[in-house]
Short mmCIF file of C-alpha atoms in Angstrom, two decimals:
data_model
loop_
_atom_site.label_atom_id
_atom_site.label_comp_id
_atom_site.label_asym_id
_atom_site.label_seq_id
_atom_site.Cartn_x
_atom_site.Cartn_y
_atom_site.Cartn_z
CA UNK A 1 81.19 -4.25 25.83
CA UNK A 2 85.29 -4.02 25.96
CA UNK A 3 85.92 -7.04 24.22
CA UNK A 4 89.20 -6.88 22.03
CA UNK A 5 87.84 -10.21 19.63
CA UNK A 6 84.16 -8.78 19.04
CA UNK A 7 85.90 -5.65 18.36
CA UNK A 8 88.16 -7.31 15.81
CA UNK A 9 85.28 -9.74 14.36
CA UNK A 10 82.81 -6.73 13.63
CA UNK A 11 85.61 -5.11 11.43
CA UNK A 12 86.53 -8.34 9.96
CA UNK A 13 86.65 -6.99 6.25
CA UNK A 14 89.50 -4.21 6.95
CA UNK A 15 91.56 -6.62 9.53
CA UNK A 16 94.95 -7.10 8.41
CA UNK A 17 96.28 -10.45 7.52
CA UNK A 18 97.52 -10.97 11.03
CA UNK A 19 93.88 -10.63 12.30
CA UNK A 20 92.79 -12.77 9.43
CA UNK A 21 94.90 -15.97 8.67
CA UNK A 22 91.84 -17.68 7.78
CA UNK A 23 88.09 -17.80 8.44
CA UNK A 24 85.02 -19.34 8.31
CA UNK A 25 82.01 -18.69 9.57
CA UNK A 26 82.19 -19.64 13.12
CA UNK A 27 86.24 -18.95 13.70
CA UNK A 28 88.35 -16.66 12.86
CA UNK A 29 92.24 -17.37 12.89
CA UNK A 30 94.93 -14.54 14.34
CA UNK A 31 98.68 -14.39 15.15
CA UNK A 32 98.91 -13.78 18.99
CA UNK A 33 100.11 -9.41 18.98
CA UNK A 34 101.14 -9.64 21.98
CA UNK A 35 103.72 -12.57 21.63
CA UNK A 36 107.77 -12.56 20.57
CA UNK A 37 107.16 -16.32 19.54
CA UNK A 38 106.74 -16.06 16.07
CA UNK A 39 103.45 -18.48 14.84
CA UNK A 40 101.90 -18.26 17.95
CA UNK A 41 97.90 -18.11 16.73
CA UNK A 42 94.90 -17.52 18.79
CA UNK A 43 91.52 -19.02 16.96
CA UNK A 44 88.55 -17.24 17.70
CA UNK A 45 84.44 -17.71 17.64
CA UNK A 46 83.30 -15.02 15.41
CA UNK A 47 80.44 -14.29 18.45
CA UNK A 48 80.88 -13.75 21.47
CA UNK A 49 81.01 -16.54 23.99
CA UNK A 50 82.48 -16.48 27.16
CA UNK A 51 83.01 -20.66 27.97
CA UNK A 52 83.55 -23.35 25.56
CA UNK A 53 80.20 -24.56 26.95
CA UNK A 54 78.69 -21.28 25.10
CA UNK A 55 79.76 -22.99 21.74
CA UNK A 56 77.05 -24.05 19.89
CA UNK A 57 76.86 -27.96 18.49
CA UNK A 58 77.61 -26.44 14.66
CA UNK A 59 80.52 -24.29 16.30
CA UNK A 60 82.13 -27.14 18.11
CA UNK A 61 82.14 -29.27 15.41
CA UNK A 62 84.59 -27.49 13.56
CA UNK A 63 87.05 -26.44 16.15
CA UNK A 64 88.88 -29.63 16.55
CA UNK A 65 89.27 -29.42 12.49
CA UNK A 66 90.58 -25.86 13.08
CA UNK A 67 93.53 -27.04 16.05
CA UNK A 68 94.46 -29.89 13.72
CA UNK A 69 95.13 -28.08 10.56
CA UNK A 70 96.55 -24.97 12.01
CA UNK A 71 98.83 -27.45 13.90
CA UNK A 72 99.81 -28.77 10.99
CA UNK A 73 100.60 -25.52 9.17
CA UNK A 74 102.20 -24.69 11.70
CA UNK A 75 104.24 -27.63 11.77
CA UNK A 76 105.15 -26.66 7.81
CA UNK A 77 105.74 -23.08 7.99
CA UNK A 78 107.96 -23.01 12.00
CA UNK A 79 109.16 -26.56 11.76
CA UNK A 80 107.64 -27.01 15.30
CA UNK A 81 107.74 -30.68 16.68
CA UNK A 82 104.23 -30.40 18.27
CA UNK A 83 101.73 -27.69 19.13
CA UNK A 84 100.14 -26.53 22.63
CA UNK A 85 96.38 -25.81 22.39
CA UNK A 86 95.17 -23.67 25.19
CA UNK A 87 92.32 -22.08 26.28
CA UNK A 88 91.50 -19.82 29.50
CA UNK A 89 90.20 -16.37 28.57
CA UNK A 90 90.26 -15.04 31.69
CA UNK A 91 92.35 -11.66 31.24
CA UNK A 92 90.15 -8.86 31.32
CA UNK A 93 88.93 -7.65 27.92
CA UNK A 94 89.89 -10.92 26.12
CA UNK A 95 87.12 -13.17 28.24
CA UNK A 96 85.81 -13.94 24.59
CA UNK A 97 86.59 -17.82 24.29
CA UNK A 98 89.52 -18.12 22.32
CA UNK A 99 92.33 -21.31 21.67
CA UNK A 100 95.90 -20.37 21.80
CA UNK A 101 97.66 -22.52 19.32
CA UNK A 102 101.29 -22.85 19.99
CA UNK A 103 103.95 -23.88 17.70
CA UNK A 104 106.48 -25.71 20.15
CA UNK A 105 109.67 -25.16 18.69
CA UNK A 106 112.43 -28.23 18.37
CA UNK A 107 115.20 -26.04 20.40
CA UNK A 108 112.56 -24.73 22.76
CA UNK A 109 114.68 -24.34 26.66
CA UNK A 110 113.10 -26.03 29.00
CA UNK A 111 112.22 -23.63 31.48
CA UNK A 112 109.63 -22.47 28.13
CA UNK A 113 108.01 -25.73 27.33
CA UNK A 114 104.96 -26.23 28.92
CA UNK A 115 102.91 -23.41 30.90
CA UNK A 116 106.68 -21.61 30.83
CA UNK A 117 105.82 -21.16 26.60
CA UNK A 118 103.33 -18.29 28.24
CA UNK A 119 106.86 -16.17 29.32
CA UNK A 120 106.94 -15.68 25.35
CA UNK A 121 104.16 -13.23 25.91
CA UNK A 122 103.66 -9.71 27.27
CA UNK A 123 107.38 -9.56 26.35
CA UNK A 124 106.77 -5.85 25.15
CA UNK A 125 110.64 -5.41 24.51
CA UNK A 126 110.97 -8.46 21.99
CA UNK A 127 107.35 -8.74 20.61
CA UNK A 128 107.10 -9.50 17.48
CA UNK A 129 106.76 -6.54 14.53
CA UNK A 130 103.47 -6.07 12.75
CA UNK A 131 105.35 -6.67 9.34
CA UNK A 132 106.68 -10.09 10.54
CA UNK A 133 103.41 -11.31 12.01
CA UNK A 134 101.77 -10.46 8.63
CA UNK A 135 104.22 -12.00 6.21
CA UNK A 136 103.77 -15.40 9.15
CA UNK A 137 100.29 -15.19 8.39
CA UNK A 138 100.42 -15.62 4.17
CA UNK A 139 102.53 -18.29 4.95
CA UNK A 140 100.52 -20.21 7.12
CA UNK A 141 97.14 -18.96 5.45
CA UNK A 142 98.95 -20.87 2.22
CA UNK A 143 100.06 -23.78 4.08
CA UNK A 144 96.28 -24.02 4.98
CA UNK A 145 95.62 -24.47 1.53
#
């Protein structure tokens, strides 16, 4: 199976903080690495499921606990007025059910807010360094606290 988030969940213990904001045992939390928007997370089932109606009952109970408090760390550690939750998984290799959780910034343009946030990805000229995702991810991890 080519599936970048099983790949990343069965190597869990060696992922870098980046790949491992927080956890429990259904979700795993991740900064996007393919995005120049810094905070931009992606939270994860830690099995593979392909549509939210995949989730199990015990699964699905946490995950609107998950988009609330990563919201608000996110909120803490970007200063973002509100967050956009999303959810398609439709890309090949990343059909694994996953949430984008997007920090909408206060001075976002306005061609950006909305579906336009999504031109802050695949931006391979201004994504954001591995460094800067990681020290993003203490923060928030601690903001999480």
């Amino acid at each position: 199976m080519d599936c970048y988030a099983c790949r990343n969940n069965e190597t869990f213990d060696r992922l870098p903080p980046r790949e491992r904001i927080a956890a429990d045992r259904f979700w795993r939390v991740a900064h996007d690495f393919n995005s120049s928007l810094p905070g931009w997370l992606v939270l994860v089932p830690r099995r593979h499921a392909t549509s939210i109606a995949e989730l199990t009952d015990e699964e699905a109970s946490t995950l609107g606990t998950w988009q609330v408090r990563l919201s608000r760390a996110l909120q803490e550690v970007t200063g973002c007025v509100k967050t956009y939750v999303v959810q398609f998984a439709e890309k090949e290799g990343f059909a694994h059910v996953h949430f984008h959780i997007v920090p909408r910034m206060p001075d976002l343009p306005a061609e950006r807010r909305g579906p336009g946030v999504f031109r802050y990805l695949n931006d391979t000229g201004a994504r954001l360094p591995e460094a800067r995702r990681d020290e993003l991810a203490v923060a928030i991890r601690a903001a999480l606290r």
